[in-house]
C-alpha atoms as one frame of an Amber mdcrd trajectory, in Angstrom:
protein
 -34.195  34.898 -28.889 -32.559  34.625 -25.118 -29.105  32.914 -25.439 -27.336
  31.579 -23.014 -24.420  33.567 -21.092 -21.852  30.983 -21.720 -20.478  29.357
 -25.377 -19.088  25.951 -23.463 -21.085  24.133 -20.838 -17.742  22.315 -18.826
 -20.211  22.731 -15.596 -23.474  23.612 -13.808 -21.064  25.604 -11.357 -20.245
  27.930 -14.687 -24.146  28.888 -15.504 -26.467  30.752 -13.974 -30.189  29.964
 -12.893 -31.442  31.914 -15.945 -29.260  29.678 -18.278 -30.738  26.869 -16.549
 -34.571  27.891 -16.813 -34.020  28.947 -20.318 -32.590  25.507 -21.040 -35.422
  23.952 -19.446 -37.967  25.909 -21.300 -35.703  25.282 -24.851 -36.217  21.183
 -23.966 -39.970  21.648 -23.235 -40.368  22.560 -26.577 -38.185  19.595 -27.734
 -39.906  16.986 -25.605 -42.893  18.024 -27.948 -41.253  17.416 -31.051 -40.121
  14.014 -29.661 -43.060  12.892 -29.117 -44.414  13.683 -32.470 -44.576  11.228
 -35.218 -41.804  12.970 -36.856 -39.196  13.164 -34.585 -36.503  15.806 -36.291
 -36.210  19.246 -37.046 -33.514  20.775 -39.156 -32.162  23.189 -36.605 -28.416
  22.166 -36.592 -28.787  21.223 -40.421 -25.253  22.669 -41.219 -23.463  21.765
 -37.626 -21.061  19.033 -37.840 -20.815  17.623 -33.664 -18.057  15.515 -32.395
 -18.638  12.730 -29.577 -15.305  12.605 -28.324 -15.892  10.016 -25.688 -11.973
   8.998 -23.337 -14.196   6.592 -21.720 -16.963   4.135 -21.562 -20.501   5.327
 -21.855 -24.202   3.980 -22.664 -26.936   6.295 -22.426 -25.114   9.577 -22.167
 -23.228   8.674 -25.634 -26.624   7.341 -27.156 -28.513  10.180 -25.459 -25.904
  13.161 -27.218 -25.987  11.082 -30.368 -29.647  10.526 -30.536 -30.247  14.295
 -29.969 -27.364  15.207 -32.365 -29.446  13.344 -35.386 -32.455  14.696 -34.226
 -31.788  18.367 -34.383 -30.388  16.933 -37.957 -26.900  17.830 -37.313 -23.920
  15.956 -39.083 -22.484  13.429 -35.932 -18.900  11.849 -36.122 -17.797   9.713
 -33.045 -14.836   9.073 -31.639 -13.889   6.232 -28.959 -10.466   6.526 -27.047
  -9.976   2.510 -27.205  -9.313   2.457 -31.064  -7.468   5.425 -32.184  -4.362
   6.929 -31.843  -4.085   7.750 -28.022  -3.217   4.553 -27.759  -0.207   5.343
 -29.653   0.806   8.180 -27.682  -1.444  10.833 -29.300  -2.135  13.779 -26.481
  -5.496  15.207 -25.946  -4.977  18.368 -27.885  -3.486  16.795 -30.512  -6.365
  14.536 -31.218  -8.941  17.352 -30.919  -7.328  19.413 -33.195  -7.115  16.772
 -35.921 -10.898  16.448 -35.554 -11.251  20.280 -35.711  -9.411  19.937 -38.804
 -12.053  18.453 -40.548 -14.117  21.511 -39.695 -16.143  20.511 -36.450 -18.529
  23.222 -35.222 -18.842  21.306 -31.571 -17.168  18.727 -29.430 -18.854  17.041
 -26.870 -16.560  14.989 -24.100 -16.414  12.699 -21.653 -12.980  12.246 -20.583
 -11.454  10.418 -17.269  -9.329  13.817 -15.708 -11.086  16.525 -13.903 -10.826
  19.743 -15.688  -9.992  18.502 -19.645 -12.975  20.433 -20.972 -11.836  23.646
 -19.664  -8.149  22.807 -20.540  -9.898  22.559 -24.242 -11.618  25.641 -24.210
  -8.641  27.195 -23.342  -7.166  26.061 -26.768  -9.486  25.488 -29.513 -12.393
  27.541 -31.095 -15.295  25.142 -31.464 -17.743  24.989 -28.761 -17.856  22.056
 -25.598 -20.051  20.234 -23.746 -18.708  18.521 -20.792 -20.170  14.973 -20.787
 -18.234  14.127 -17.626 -14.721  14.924 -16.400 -13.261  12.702 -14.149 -14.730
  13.070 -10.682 -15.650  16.258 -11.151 -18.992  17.742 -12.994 -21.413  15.887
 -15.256 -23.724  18.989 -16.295 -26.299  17.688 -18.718 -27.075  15.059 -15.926
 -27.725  17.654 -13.673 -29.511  19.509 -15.686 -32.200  16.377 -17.005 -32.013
  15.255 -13.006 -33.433  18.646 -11.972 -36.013  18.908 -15.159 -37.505  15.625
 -14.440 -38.134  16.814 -10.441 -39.656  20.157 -12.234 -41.903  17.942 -14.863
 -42.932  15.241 -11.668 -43.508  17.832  -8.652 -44.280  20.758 -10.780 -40.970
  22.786  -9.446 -37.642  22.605  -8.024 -37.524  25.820  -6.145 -38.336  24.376
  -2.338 -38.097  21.056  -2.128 -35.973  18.923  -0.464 -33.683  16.352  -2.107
 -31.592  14.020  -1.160 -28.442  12.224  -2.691 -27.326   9.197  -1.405 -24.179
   6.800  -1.936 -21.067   7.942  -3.293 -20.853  10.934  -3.197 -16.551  11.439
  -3.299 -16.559   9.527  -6.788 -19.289  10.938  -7.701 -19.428  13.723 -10.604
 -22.983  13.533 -10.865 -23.110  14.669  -7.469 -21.292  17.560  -7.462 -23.478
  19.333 -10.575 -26.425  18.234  -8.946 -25.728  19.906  -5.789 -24.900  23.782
  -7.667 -28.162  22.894 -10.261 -30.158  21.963  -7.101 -29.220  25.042  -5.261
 -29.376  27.523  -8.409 -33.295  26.719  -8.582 -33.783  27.203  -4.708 -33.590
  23.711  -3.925 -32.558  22.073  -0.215 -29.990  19.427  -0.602 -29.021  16.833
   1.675 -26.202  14.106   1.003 -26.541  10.592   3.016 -23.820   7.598   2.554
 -20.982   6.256   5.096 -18.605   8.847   6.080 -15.870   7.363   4.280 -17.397
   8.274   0.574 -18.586  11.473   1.743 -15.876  14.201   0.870 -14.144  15.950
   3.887 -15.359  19.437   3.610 -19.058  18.688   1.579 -20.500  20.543   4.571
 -18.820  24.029   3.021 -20.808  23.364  -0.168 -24.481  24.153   1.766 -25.784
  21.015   1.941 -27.000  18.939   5.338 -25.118  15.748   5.839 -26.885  12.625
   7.591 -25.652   8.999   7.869 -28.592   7.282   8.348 -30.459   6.653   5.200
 -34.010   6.175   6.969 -33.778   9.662   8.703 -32.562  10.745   5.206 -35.140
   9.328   3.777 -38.311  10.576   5.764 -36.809  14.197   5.272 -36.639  14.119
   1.683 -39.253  14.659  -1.224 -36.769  13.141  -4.095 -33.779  10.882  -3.225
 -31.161  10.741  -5.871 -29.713   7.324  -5.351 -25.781   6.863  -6.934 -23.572
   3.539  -7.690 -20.934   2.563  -5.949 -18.385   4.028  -8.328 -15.807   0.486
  -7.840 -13.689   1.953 -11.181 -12.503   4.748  -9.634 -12.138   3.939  -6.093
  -8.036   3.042  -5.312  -8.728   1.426  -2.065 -11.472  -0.244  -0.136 -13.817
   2.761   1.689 -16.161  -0.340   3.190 -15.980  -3.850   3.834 -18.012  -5.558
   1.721 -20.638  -4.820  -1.369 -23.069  -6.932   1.064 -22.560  -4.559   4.343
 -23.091  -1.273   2.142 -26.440  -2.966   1.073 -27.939  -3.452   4.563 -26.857
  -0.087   5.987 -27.587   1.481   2.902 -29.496   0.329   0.005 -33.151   0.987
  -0.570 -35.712  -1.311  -1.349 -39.888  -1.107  -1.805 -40.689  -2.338   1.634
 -38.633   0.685   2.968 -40.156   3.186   0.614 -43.538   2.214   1.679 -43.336
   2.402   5.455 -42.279   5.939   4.928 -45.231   8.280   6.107 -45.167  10.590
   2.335 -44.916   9.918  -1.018 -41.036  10.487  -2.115 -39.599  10.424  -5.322
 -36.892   8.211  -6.579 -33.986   8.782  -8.455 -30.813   7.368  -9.953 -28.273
   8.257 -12.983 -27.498   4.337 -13.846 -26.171   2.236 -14.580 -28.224   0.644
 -11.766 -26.267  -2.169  -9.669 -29.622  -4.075  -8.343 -29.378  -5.536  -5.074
 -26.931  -2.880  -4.314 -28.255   0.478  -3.911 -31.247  -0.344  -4.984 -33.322
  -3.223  -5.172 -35.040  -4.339  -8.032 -38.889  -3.993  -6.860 -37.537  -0.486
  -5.333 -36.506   0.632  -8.671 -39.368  -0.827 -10.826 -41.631   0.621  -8.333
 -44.380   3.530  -8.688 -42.043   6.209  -7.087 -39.347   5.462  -9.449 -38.662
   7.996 -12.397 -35.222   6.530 -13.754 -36.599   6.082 -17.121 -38.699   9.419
 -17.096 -35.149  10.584 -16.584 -33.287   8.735 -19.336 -35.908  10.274 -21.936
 -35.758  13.708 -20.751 -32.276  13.337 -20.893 -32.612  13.582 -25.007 -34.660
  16.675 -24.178 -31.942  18.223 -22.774 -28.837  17.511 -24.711 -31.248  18.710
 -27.653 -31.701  22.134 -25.983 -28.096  22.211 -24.552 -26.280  21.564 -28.463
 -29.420  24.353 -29.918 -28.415  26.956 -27.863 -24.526  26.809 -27.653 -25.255
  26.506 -31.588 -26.373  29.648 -31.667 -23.179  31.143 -29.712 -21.203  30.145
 -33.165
């Protein structure tokens, strides 16, 4: 069997293209067994996985958990809000009381860029970055650029846009080093304010106007407004970003091609997007969410197998 060349994934930035297409071809297989009647196999029978989540999450927790149980591994969860960090715990500490119970694999979402790595620094069990901070989100990445492959037959090629912002954005920065890894052209589009200073040194084209953005593009990747993180105000008003820059169906539709839309939720309608816009026939956000399960399945299988 191929393996992959790493035994953590903390980022797309830390893989190589071959990881990536033999991750991809590990979750086509897996997309067929989830859409059997039986939906489980007893690959990760005897792995006991961690979800060791420092912040809030819906469908990336669900999605890790759901593929956890289906690859029949044993699944313990942890949530920051109710333990002991809140009496002072530190990071490692909690970890390695988990790993004390004999965890095989931690997956982590945790609010500071760079905790995964700090981890795998320190303890023996394999990690999957679930999202650090403002920095990479791999497995979204990874599910964005799989459901382009599945929709438009290939990544290698096509143009793609990501719009919004992009400085908050983790999501953003694994999709642009997936994106290019498969051969893709990637543009980012928001107001200059939540576009990072030096983006331009990553490869990608910039652009400001989301209509020129958009007739360029054959996918746009639309992001939130990230309001948690941001410590000042980078635009007026919620209501001014929408007219210069949200999308709706009457936009889509004057463009000239077909395009492909995009977006990691949660979804703020009438924001970036609006609802007929995201309910529409180019939409593949819930195409997305389901391939995500894919994924995470073929992600935990193969670090598995780097025991």
């Amino acid at each position: 069997m191929q393996e992959l060349s790493v035994r953590h994934l903390l980022g797309i930035k830390d893989i190589t293209a071959e990881d990536i297409q033999l991750i991809f071809e590990t979750a086509d297989n897996f997309k067929d067994v989830l859409n059997r009647p039986i939906k489980k196999v007893p690959s990760l029978r005897d792995i006991t996985i961690a979800n060791v989540f420092f912040e809030n999450s819906t469908r990336t927790r669900l999605s890790f958990e759901l593929a956890e149980k289906r690859l029949s591994a044993d699944v313990i969860n942890f949530s920051s809000s109710g333990s002991s960090v809140k009496k002072g715990e530190t990071l490692l500490d909690t970890v390695n009381n988990i790993l004390a119970m004999k965890v095989d694999m931690i997956v982590m979402r945790h609010s500071s860029p760079g905790a995964p790595h700090f981890l795998s620094r320190h303890i023996n069990a394999n990690i999957v970055n679930a999202g650090d901070g403002t920095h990479e989100h791999p497995t979204q990445a990874l599910l964005d650029s799989f459901s382009i492959r599945e929709k438009l037959g290939e990544v290698a090629g096509k143009k793609v846009v990501i719009i919004g912002d992009i400085l908050h954005s983790r999501v953003a920065l694994s999709n642009i080093f997936a994106l290019q890894k498969l051969g893709a052209e990637v543009m980012v589009c928001g107001p200059v304010t939540l576009l990072p200073k030096y983006i331009r040194e990553l490869g990608v084209k910039v652009e400001f106007d989301v209509r020129k953005a958009l007739a360029w593009c054959d996918v746009a990747n639309v992001l939130r407004i990230q309001l948690e993180r941001q410590q000042m105000k980078y635009f007026p008003s919620l209501r001014e970003y929408t007219l210069y820059y949200g999308i709706d169906k009457k936009m889509l539709d004057s463009l000239d091609k077909e395009i492909v839309l995009m977006h990691p939720g949660p979804i703020n309608r009438g924001v970036e997007l609006s609802s007929d816009a995201a309910d529409s026939h180019h939409s593949i956000i819930l195409n997305q969410v389901e391939n995500g399960v894919a994924i995470r399945m073929a992600v935990l299988y193969l670090l598995a197998s780097k025991q």
